[in-house]
mmCIF file of C-alpha atoms in Angstrom:
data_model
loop_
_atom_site.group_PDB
_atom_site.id
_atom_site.type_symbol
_atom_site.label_atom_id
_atom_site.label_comp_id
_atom_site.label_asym_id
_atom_site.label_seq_id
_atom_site.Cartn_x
_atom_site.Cartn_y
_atom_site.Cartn_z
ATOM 1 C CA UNK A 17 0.000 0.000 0.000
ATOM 2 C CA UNK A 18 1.204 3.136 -1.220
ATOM 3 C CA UNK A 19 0.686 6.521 0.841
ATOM 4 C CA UNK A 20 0.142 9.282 -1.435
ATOM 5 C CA UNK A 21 -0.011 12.881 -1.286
ATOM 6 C CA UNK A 22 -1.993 16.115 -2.527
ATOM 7 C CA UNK A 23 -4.859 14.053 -4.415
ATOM 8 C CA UNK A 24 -7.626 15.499 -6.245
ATOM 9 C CA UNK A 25 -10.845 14.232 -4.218
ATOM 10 C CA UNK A 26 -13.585 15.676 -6.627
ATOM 11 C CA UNK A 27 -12.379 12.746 -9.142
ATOM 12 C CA UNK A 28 -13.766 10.757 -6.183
ATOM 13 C CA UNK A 29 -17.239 12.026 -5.465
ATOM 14 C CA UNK A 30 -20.519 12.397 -7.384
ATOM 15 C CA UNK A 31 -20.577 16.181 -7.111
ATOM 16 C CA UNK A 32 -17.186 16.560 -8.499
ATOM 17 C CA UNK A 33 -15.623 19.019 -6.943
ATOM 18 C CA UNK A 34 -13.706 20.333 -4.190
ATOM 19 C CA UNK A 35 -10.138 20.383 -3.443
ATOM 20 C CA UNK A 36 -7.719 17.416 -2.668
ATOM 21 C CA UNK A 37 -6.607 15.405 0.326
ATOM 22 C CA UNK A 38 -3.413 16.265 2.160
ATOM 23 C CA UNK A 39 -2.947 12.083 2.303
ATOM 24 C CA UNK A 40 -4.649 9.786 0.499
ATOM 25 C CA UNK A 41 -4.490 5.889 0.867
ATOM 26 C CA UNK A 42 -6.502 3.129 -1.128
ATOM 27 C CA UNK A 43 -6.847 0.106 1.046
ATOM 28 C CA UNK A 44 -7.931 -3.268 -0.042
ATOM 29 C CA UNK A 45 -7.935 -5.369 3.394
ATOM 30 C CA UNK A 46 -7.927 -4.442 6.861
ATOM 31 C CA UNK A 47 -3.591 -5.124 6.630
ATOM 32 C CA UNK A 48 -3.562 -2.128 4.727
ATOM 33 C CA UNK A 49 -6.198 -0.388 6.531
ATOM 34 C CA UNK A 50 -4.140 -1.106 9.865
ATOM 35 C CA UNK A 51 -1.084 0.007 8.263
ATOM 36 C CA UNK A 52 -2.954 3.608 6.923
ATOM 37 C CA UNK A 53 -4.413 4.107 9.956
ATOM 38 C CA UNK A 54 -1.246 3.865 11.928
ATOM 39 C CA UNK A 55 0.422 6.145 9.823
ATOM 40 C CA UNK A 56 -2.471 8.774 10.949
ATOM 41 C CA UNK A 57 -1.754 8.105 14.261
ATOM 42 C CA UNK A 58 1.983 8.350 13.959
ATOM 43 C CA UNK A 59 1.482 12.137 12.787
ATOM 44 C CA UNK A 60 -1.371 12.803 14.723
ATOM 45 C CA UNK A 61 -3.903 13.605 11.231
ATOM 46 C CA UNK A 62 -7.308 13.816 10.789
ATOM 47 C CA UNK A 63 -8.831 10.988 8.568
ATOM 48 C CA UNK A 64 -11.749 10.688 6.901
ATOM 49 C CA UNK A 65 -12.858 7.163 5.323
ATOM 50 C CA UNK A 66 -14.043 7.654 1.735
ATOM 51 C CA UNK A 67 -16.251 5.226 0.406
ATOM 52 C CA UNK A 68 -18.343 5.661 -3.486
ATOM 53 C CA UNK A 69 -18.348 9.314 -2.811
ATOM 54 C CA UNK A 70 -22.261 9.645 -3.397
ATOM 55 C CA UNK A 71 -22.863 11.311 -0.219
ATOM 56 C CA UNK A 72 -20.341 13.564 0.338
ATOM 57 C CA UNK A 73 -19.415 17.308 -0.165
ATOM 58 C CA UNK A 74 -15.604 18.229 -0.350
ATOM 59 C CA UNK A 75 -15.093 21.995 0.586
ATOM 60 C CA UNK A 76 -12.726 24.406 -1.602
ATOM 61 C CA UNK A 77 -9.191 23.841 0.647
ATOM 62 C CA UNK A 78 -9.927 19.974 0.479
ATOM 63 C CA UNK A 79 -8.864 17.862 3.322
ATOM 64 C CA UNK A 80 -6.037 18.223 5.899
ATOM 65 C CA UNK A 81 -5.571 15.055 6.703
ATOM 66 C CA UNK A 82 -5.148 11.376 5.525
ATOM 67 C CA UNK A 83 -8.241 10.398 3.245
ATOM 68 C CA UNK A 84 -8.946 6.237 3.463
ATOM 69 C CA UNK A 85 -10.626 4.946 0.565
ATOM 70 C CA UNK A 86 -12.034 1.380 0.883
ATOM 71 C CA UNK A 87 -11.553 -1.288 -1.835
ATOM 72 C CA UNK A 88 -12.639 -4.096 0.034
ATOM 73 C CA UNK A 89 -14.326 -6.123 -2.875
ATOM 74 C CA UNK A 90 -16.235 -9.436 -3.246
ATOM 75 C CA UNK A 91 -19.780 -10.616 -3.652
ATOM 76 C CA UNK A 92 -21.199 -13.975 -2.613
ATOM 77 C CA UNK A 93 -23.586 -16.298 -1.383
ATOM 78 C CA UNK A 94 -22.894 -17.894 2.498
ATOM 79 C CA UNK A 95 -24.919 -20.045 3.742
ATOM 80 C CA UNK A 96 -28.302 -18.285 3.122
ATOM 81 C CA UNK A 97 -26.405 -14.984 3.191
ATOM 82 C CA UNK A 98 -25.093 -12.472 0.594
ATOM 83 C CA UNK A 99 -22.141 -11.222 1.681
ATOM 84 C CA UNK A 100 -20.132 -8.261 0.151
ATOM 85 C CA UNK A 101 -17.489 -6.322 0.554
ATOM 86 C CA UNK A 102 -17.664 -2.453 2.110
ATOM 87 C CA UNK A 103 -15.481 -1.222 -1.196
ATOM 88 C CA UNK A 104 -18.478 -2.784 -3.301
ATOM 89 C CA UNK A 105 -20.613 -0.623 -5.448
ATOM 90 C CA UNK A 106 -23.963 -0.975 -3.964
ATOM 91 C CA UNK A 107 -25.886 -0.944 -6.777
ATOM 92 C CA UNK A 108 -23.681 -3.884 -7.972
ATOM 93 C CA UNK A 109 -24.639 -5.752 -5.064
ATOM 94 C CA UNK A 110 -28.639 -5.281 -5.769
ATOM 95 C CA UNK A 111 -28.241 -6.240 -9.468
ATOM 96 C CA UNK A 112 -26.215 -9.153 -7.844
ATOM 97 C CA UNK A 113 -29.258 -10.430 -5.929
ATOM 98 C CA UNK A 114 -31.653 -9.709 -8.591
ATOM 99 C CA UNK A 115 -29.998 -12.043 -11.019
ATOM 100 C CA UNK A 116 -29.790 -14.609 -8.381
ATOM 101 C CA UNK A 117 -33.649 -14.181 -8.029
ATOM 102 C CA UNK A 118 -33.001 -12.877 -3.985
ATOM 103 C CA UNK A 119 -35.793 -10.056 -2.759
ATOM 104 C CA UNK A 120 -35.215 -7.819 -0.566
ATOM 105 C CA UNK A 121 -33.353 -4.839 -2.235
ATOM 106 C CA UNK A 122 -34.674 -4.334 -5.262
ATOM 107 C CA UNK A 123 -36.361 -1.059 -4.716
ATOM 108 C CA UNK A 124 -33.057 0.372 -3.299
ATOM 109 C CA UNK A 125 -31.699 -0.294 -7.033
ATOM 110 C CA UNK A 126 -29.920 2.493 -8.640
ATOM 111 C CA UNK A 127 -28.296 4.594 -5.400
ATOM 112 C CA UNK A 128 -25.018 5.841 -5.833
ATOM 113 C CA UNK A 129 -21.931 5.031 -3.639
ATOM 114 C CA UNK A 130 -20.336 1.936 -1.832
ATOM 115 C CA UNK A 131 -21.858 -0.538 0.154
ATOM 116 C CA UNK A 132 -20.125 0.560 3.257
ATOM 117 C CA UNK A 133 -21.372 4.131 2.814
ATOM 118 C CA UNK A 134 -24.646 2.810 1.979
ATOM 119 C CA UNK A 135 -24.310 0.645 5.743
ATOM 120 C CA UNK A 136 -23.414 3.682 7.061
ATOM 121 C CA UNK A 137 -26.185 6.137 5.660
ATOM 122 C CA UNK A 138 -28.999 2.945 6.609
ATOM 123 C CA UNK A 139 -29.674 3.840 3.001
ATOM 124 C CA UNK A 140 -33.566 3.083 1.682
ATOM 125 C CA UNK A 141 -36.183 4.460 -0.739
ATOM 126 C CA UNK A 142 -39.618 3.622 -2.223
ATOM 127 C CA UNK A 143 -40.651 1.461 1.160
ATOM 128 C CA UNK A 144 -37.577 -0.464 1.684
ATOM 129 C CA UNK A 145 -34.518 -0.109 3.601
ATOM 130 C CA UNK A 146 -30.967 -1.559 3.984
ATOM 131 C CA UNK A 147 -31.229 -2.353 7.664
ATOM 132 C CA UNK A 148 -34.551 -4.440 7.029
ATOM 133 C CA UNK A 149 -32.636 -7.593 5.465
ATOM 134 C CA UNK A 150 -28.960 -6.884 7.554
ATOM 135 C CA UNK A 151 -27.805 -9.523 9.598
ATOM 136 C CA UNK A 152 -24.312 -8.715 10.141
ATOM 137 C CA UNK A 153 -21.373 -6.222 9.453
ATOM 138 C CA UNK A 154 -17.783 -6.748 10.354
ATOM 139 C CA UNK A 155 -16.373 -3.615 11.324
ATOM 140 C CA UNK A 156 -13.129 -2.710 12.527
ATOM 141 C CA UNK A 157 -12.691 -0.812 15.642
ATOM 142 C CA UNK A 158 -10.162 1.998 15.741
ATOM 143 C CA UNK A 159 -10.223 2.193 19.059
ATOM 144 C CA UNK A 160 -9.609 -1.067 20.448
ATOM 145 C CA UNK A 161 -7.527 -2.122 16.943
ATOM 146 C CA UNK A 162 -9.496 -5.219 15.900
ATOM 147 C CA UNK A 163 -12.219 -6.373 13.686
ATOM 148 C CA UNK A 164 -16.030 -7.021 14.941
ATOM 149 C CA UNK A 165 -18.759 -8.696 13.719
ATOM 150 C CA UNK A 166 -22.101 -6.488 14.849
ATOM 151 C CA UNK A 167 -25.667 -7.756 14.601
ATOM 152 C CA UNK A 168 -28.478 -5.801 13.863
ATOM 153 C CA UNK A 169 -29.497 -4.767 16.616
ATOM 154 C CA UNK A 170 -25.836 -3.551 17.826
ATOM 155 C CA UNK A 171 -26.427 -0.733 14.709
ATOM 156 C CA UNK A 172 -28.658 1.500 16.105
ATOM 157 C CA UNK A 173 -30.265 1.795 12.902
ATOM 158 C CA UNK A 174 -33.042 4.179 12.308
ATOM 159 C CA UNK A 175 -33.722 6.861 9.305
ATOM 160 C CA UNK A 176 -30.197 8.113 7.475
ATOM 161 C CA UNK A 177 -28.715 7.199 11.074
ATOM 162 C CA UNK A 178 -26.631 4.435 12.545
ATOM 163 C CA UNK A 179 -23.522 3.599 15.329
ATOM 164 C CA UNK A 180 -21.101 4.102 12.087
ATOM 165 C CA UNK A 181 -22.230 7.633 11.021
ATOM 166 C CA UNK A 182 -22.705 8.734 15.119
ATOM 167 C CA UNK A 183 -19.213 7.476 16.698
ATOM 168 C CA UNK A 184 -17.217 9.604 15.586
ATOM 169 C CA UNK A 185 -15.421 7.274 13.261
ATOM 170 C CA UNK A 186 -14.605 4.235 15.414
ATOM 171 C CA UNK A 187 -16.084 1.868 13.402
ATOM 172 C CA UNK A 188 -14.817 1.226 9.613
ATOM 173 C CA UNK A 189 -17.345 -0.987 7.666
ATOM 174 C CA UNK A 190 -15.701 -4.231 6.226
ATOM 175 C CA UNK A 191 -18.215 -6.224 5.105
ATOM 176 C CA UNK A 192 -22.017 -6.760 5.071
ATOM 177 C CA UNK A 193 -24.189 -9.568 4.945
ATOM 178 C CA UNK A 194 -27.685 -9.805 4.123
ATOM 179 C CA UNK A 195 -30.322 -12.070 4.037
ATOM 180 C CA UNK A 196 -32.626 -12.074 1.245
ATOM 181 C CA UNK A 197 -35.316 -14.039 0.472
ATOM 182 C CA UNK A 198 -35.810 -16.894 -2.408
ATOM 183 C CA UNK A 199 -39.284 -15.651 -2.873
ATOM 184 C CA UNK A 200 -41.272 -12.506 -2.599
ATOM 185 C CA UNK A 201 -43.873 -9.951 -3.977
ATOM 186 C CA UNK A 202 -42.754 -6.076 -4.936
ATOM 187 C CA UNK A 203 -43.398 -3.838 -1.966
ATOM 188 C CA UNK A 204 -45.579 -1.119 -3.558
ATOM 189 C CA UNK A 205 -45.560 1.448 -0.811
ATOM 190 C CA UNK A 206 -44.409 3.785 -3.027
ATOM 191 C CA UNK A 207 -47.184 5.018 -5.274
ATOM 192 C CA UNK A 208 -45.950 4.452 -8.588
ATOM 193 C CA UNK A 209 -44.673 0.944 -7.824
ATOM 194 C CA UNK A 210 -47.995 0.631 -6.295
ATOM 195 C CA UNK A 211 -50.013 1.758 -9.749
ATOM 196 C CA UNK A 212 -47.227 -0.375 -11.174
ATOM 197 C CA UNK A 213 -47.237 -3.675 -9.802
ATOM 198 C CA UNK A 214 -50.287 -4.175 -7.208
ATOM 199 C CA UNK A 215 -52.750 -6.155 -9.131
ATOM 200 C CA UNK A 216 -50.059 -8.978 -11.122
ATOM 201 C CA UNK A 217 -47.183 -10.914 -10.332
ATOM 202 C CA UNK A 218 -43.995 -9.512 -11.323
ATOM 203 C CA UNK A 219 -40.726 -10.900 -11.686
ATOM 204 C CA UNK A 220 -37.661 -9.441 -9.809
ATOM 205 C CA UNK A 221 -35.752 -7.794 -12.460
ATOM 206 C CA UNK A 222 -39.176 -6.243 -13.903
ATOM 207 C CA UNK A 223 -39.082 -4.237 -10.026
ATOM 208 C CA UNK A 224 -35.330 -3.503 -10.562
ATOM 209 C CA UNK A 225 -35.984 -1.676 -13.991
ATOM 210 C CA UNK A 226 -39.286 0.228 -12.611
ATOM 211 C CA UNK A 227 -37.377 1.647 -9.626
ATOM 212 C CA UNK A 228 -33.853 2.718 -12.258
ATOM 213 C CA UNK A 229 -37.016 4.457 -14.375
ATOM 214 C CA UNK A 230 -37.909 6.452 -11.614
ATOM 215 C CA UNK A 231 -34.770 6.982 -10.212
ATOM 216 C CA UNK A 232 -34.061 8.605 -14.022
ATOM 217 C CA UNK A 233 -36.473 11.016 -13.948
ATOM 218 C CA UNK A 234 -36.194 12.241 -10.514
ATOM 219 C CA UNK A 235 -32.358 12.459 -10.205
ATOM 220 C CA UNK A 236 -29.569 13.930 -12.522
ATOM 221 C CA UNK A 237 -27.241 12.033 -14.166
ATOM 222 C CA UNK A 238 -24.151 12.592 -12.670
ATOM 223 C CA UNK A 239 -21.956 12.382 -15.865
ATOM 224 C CA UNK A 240 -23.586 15.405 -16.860
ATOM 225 C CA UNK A 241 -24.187 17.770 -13.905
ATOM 226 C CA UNK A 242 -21.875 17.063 -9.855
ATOM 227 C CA UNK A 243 -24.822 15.971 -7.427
ATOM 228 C CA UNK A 244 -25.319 13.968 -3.896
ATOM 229 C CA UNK A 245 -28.653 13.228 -4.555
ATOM 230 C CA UNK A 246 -30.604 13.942 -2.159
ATOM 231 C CA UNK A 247 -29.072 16.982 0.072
ATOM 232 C CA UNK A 248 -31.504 17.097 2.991
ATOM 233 C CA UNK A 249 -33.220 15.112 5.297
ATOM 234 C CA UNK A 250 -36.815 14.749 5.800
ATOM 235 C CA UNK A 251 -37.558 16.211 8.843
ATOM 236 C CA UNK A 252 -38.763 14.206 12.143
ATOM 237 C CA UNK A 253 -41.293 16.062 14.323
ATOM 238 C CA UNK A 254 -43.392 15.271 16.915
ATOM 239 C CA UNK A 255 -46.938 14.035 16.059
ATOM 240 C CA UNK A 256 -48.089 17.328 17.253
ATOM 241 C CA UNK A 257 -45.796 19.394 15.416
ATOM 242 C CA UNK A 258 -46.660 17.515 12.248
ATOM 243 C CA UNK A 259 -50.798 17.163 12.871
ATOM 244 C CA UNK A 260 -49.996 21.308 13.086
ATOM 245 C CA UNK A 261 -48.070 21.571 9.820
ATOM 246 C CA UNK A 262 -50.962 19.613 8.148
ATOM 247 C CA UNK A 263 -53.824 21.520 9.557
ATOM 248 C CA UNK A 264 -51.960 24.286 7.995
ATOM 249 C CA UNK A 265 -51.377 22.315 4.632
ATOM 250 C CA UNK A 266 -54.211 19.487 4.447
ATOM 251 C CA UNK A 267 -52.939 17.881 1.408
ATOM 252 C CA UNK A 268 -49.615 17.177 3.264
ATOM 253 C CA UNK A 269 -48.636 13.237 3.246
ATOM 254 C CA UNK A 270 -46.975 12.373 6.630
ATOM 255 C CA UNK A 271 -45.341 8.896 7.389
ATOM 256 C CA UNK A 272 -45.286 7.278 10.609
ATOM 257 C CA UNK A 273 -41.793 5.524 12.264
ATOM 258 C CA UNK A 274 -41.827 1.963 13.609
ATOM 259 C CA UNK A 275 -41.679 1.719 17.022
ATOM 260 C CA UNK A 276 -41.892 5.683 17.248
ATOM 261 C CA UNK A 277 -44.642 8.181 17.878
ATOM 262 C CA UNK A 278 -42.604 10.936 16.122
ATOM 263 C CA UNK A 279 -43.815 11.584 12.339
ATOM 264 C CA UNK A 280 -41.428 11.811 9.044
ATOM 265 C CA UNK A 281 -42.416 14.940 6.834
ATOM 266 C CA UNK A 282 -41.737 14.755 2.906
ATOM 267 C CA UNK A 283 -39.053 18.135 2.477
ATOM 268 C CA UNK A 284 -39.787 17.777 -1.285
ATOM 269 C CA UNK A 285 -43.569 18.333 -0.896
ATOM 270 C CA UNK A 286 -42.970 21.992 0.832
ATOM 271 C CA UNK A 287 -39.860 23.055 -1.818
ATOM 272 C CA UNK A 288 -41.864 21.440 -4.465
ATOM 273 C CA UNK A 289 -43.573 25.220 -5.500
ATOM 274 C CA UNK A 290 -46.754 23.150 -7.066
ATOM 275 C CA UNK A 291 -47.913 22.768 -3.450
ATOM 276 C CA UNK A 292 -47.993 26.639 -2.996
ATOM 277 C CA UNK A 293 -45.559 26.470 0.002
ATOM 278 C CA UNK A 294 -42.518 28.062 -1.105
ATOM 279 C CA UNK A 295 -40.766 28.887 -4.844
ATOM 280 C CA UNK A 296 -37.077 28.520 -4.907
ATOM 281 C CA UNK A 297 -37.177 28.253 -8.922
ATOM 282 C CA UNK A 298 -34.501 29.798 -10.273
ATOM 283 C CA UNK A 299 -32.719 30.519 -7.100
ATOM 284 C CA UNK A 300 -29.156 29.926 -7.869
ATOM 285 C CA UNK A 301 -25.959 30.493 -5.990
ATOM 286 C CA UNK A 302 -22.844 30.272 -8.109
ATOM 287 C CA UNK A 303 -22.702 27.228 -10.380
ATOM 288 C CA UNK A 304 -25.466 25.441 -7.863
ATOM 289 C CA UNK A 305 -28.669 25.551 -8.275
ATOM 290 C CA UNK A 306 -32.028 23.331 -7.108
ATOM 291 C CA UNK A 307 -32.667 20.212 -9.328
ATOM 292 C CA UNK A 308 -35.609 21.043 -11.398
ATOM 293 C CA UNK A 309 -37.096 17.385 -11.065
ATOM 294 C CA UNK A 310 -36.859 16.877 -7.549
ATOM 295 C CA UNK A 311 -36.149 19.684 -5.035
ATOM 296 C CA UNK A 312 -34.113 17.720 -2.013
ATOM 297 C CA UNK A 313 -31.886 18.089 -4.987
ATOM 298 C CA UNK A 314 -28.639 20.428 -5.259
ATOM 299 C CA UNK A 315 -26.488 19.897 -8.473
ATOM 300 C CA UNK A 316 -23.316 21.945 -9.188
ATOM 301 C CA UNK A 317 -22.489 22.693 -13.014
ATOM 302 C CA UNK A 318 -19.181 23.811 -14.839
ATOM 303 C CA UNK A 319 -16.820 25.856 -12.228
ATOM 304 C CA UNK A 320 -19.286 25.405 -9.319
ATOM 305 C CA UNK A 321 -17.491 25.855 -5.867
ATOM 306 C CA UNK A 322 -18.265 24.006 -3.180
ATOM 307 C CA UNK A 323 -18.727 27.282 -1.348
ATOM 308 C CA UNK A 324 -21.412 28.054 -3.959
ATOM 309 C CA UNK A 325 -23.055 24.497 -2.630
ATOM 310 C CA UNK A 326 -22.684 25.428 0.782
ATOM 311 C CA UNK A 327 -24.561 28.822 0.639
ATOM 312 C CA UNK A 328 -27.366 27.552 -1.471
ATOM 313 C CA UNK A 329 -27.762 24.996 1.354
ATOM 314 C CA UNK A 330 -28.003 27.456 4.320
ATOM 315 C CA UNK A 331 -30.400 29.664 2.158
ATOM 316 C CA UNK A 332 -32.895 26.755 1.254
ATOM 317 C CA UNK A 333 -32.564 25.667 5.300
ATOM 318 C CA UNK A 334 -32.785 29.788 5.848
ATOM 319 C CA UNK A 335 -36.657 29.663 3.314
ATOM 320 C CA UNK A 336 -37.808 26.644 5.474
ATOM 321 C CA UNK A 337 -37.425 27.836 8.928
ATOM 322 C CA UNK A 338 -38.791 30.954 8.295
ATOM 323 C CA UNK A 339 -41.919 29.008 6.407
ATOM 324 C CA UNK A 340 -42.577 26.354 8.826
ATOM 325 C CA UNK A 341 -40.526 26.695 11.724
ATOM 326 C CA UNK A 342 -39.074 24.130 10.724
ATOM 327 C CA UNK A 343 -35.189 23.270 10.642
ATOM 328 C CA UNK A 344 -33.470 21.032 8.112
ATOM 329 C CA UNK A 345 -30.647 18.758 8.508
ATOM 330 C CA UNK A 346 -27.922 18.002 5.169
ATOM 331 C CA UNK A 347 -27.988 14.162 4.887
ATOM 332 C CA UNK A 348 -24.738 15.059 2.703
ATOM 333 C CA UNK A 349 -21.303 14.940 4.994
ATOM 334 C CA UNK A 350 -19.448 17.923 4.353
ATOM 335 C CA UNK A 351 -15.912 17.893 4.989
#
């Protein structure tokens, strides 16, 4: 393994831009990640493990420090488990299990990034969600220097949240495994699945191709225009806080959390300026500017700074607090 310096990040992440890492190392088992990690230590730097780069935001200076990027590959089947490695592209690991004919993630088909960032963000969409079919991830602990297996219910898992995005980075995803099921139905919570699929039997790679469809005409394509995808989280509130909101706006959907009494409200609906709520068409801040198609949205264009990302950020969190009282949490890490 080869520690190298001053390395272009943007290369590295779906937005494209930002400056470079200080120290960059690309590690492909946890020998190397031991050995990159002690070189940190040994010079007392900041690191910051880099997975797909779908979920990040690199500011303008870059990062001073020593940047990890993890190329732990390998798919297969164990035992009644799919098992991958963190370096994996996710959505190579959900066409994986679709071609085995293996349900469980094919309406998380099409997200960006790794499948240790995906671990890490619980990642889900259109009613299903990576911690539903996890059964273990090996982890190493920087802290007590030594790999882990965690179940489950070790992950604190709940929306865009687990252990690995709240401690602070202690825990650096190895592997996953999941168990997915030999047979199935398409889980149609999501209304144009739903409209889809609800009244016929479909096979699994006929789900797969509905869910890339709408992924297409919601989100950019990142070969064209720098994006995270989605830059904001939906926001949690209290069923009183939300039953408020909705008096306010009856046509407002609101989604209850298992084994919680607090409510998930749909951002999009309230930028979306259809609804009535708020307009932030044309509102643009640099290069970056709100994705037409879907406002959780932010893409950066030609010569966009991540500065200009930033600021266009704060403003849209600045429209909704003042609209709804509301705030807003980035789901993107910004480093």
């Amino acid at each position: 393994m080869q520690i190298q310096e001053n390395i272009p990040l943007a290369p590295l992440t779906t937005f494209g831009i930002g400056g470079p890492a200080r120290f960059f190392a690309l590690v492909e088992n946890v020998e190397e990640l031991e050995e990159s990690l002690d070189f940190a230590r040994d010079r007392q730097l900041k690191v910051f493990v880099l997975g797909g780069g779908s979920n990040v935001l690199v500011g303008d200076k870059g990062f001073d420090g020593l940047v990890i990027k993890i190329e732990i590959k390998g798919i297969e089947e164990v035992v009644g488990l799919c098992i991958a490695g963190a370096g994996e592209r996710w959505d190579a690991l959900v066409e994986y299990s679709v071609q085995k004919n293996l349900w469980g993630i094919e309406n998380l088909s099409g997200i960006p990034g790794s499948v240790g960032g995906s671990t890490v963000q619980n990642v889900g969409a259109y009613g299903q969600a990576l911690s539903q079919t996890l059964e273990w991830i090996e982890v190493y602990d920087t802290y007590a220097r030594r790999v882990l297996r965690l179940a489950k219910s070790d992950c604190s898992f709940g929306y865009r949240r687990s252990i690995f995005k709240e401690s602070d980075g202690r825990y650096i995803v190895l592997r996953v495994a999941l168990k997915l099921s030999a047979t199935g139905a398409p889980s149609v919570s999501y209304k144009d699945l739903r409209e889809m699929f609800l009244k016929r039997s479909t096979p699994l790679q006929e789900v797969r191709d509905a869910v890339l469809e709408i992924r297409a005409k919601k989100f950019p394509n990142t070969r064209q225009e720098g994006t995270a995808g989605s830059f904001f989280k939906n926001p949690i509130l209290s069923a009183a806080k939300a039953e408020a909101l909705q008096a306010k706006y009856p046509e407002m959907p609101l989604f209850a959390l298992p084994e919680s009494t607090d409510i998930k409200v749909p951002l999009a609906w309230f930028l979306d300026y259809r609804h009535g709520v708020m307009d932030l068409r044309g509102v643009v801040v640099g290069g970056a500017r709100m994705y037409e198609k879907q406002f959780l949205v932010l893409v950066a264009g030609k010569n966009t700074l991540a500065e200009d990302v930033k600021k266009l950020a704060v403003l849209v969190q600045k429209k909704v607090r003042e609209t709804l009282g509301v705030e807003i949490e980035p789901e993107v890490k910004i480093i």
